[in-house]
Amino acid sequence: MDAQRALLDELMGAARNMTEEERKGYKEIKWDDKEVCRFYMVRFCPHDLFVNTRSDLGTCPKIHDPKLKERCG
């Protein structure tokens, strides 16, 4: 079931089941958007590197999406 859903998302986009009203406020995230963490897309985010240490940077304010990373390459 999940494989079919992923295939439909890839072919028709994630907003395929939304009404016209819902689509107006919807923006599909791409790998090069400002909201996406570039460090996470390349390898790892520095915010994840020093968790539970004195040098902890806290949570990353940007988006970490494994599906987006997988689609990129």
XYZ file of N, CA and C in Angstrom:
219
model
N 0.823 -1.190 0.000
C 0.000 0.000 0.000
C 0.869 1.256 0.000
N 1.910 1.273 0.826
C 2.792 2.435 0.883
C 3.566 2.610 -0.412
N 3.920 1.521 -1.051
C 4.636 1.604 -2.322
C 3.743 2.227 -3.391
N 2.470 1.879 -3.373
C 1.531 2.458 -4.335
C 1.334 3.944 -4.073
N 1.229 4.299 -2.800
C 1.071 5.708 -2.434
C 2.299 6.512 -2.849
N 3.484 5.957 -2.638
C 4.721 6.635 -3.029
C 4.794 6.806 -4.541
N 4.359 5.803 -5.273
C 4.356 5.893 -6.732
C 3.394 6.981 -7.211
N 2.207 7.038 -6.615
C 1.255 8.086 -6.976
C 1.781 9.470 -6.618
N 2.433 9.599 -5.461
C 3.032 10.880 -5.077
C 4.083 11.310 -6.085
N 4.872 10.363 -6.541
C 5.927 10.673 -7.498
C 5.348 11.088 -8.847
N 4.296 10.414 -9.268
C 3.710 10.700 -10.576
C 2.818 11.936 -10.582
N 1.980 12.073 -9.557
C 0.964 13.121 -9.564
C 1.212 14.230 -8.552
N 2.211 14.070 -7.694
C 2.471 15.070 -6.667
C 1.749 14.726 -5.383
N 2.245 15.272 -4.289
C 1.673 14.957 -2.982
C 0.305 15.599 -2.776
N -0.034 16.609 -3.560
C -1.300 17.323 -3.394
C -2.398 16.768 -4.298
N -2.291 15.540 -4.718
C -3.235 14.993 -5.701
C -4.651 14.842 -5.157
N -4.822 14.668 -3.854
C -6.147 14.464 -3.271
C -6.732 15.720 -2.637
N -6.076 16.850 -2.798
C -6.545 18.085 -2.170
C -7.574 18.788 -3.055
N -8.460 19.534 -2.393
C -9.417 20.346 -3.138
C -8.707 21.596 -3.647
N -9.390 22.357 -4.479
C -8.796 23.583 -5.026
C -8.485 24.584 -3.914
N -9.346 24.661 -2.904
C -9.115 25.576 -1.778
C -7.862 25.189 -1.001
N -7.682 23.898 -0.770
C -6.513 23.421 -0.030
C -5.235 23.618 -0.827
N -5.316 23.511 -2.137
C -4.124 23.660 -2.980
C -3.602 25.087 -3.021
N -4.465 26.069 -2.780
C -4.035 27.475 -2.815
C -2.964 27.750 -1.769
N -3.111 27.172 -0.588
C -2.149 27.391 0.488
C -1.019 26.379 0.526
N -1.044 25.414 -0.376
C -0.063 24.330 -0.363
C 1.118 24.667 -1.259
N 2.309 24.432 -0.742
C 3.521 24.629 -1.535
C 4.350 23.358 -1.422
N 4.641 22.745 -2.552
C 5.446 21.531 -2.530
C 6.902 21.906 -2.269
N 7.530 21.208 -1.342
C 8.908 21.505 -0.952
C 9.865 20.836 -1.926
N 10.834 21.595 -2.376
C 11.869 21.065 -3.256
C 13.187 21.082 -2.503
N 14.151 20.341 -2.989
C 15.428 20.191 -2.295
C 16.205 21.503 -2.209
N 15.972 22.450 -3.100
C 16.749 23.690 -3.088
C 16.010 24.865 -2.450
N 14.896 24.607 -1.754
C 14.184 25.672 -1.051
C 14.988 26.160 0.146
N 14.727 27.394 0.547
C 15.440 27.984 1.688
C 15.127 27.273 2.999
N 13.934 26.697 3.085
C 13.506 26.050 4.328
C 14.156 24.692 4.557
N 14.777 24.123 3.542
C 15.383 22.795 3.639
C 16.836 22.931 4.098
N 17.239 22.093 5.039
C 18.604 22.120 5.579
C 19.583 21.567 4.539
N 20.473 22.410 4.078
C 21.453 22.011 3.061
C 22.439 20.988 3.602
N 22.827 21.171 4.845
C 23.783 20.248 5.454
C 23.195 18.841 5.549
N 21.921 18.753 5.901
C 21.254 17.451 5.990
C 21.169 16.787 4.618
N 20.911 17.582 3.594
C 20.790 17.030 2.244
C 22.120 16.474 1.744
N 23.221 17.081 2.153
C 24.538 16.619 1.702
C 24.969 15.373 2.461
N 25.017 15.444 3.760
C 25.477 14.307 4.560
C 24.788 14.292 5.924
N 25.105 15.279 6.763
C 24.486 15.368 8.082
C 24.447 16.824 8.526
N 23.552 17.106 9.433
C 23.375 18.462 9.951
C 24.229 18.627 11.205
N 24.941 19.750 11.351
C 25.742 19.964 12.558
C 24.897 20.022 13.830
N 23.624 20.347 13.700
C 22.740 20.361 14.868
C 22.538 18.949 15.413
N 22.662 17.939 14.562
C 22.514 16.543 14.984
C 23.822 15.940 15.484
N 24.922 16.617 15.237
C 26.235 16.065 15.548
C 26.559 16.097 17.042
N 26.242 17.193 17.705
C 26.651 17.378 19.101
C 25.480 17.265 20.079
N 24.601 16.341 19.864
C 23.445 16.166 20.744
C 23.915 15.677 22.109
N 23.343 16.229 23.171
C 23.636 15.873 24.566
C 25.091 16.123 24.959
N 25.684 17.174 24.448
C 27.025 17.597 24.860
C 26.967 19.071 25.248
N 28.073 19.601 25.737
C 28.116 21.028 26.062
C 28.037 21.891 24.805
N 28.415 21.335 23.689
C 28.391 22.072 22.424
C 27.094 21.856 21.641
N 26.052 21.405 22.322
C 24.774 21.131 21.660
C 24.223 22.413 21.035
N 23.866 22.347 19.764
C 23.349 23.511 19.042
C 21.825 23.602 19.104
N 21.189 22.606 19.683
C 19.732 22.586 19.728
C 19.162 21.955 18.473
N 17.870 22.083 18.313
C 17.235 21.509 17.127
C 17.417 22.434 15.934
N 17.507 21.856 14.787
C 17.702 22.619 13.554
C 16.384 23.297 13.167
N 16.423 24.578 12.843
C 15.194 25.284 12.466
C 14.720 24.966 11.049
N 15.530 24.253 10.289
C 15.185 23.958 8.900
C 14.595 22.555 8.773
N 14.107 22.220 7.601
C 13.405 20.959 7.352
C 14.393 19.832 7.071
N 14.219 18.713 7.771
C 14.974 17.479 7.528
C 13.973 16.438 7.045
N 13.931 16.197 5.759
C 12.968 15.263 5.185
C 13.701 14.115 4.502
N 13.665 12.915 5.086
C 14.371 11.781 4.482
C 13.848 11.414 3.091
N 12.556 11.585 2.846
C 12.003 11.281 1.523
C 12.554 12.238 0.472
N 12.703 13.492 0.841
C 13.260 14.490 -0.070
C 14.723 14.190 -0.361
N 15.443 13.761 0.659
C 16.851 13.401 0.495
C 16.993 12.175 -0.406
N 16.104 11.226 -0.252
C 16.128 10.005 -1.058
C 15.832 10.305 -2.528
N 14.878 11.202 -2.769
C 14.524 11.567 -4.141
C 15.654 12.306 -4.842
N 16.437 13.033 -4.069
C 17.515 13.844 -4.637
C 18.659 12.994 -5.158
N 18.909 11.944 -4.537
C 19.987 11.197 -5.117
C 20.716 10.335 -4.219
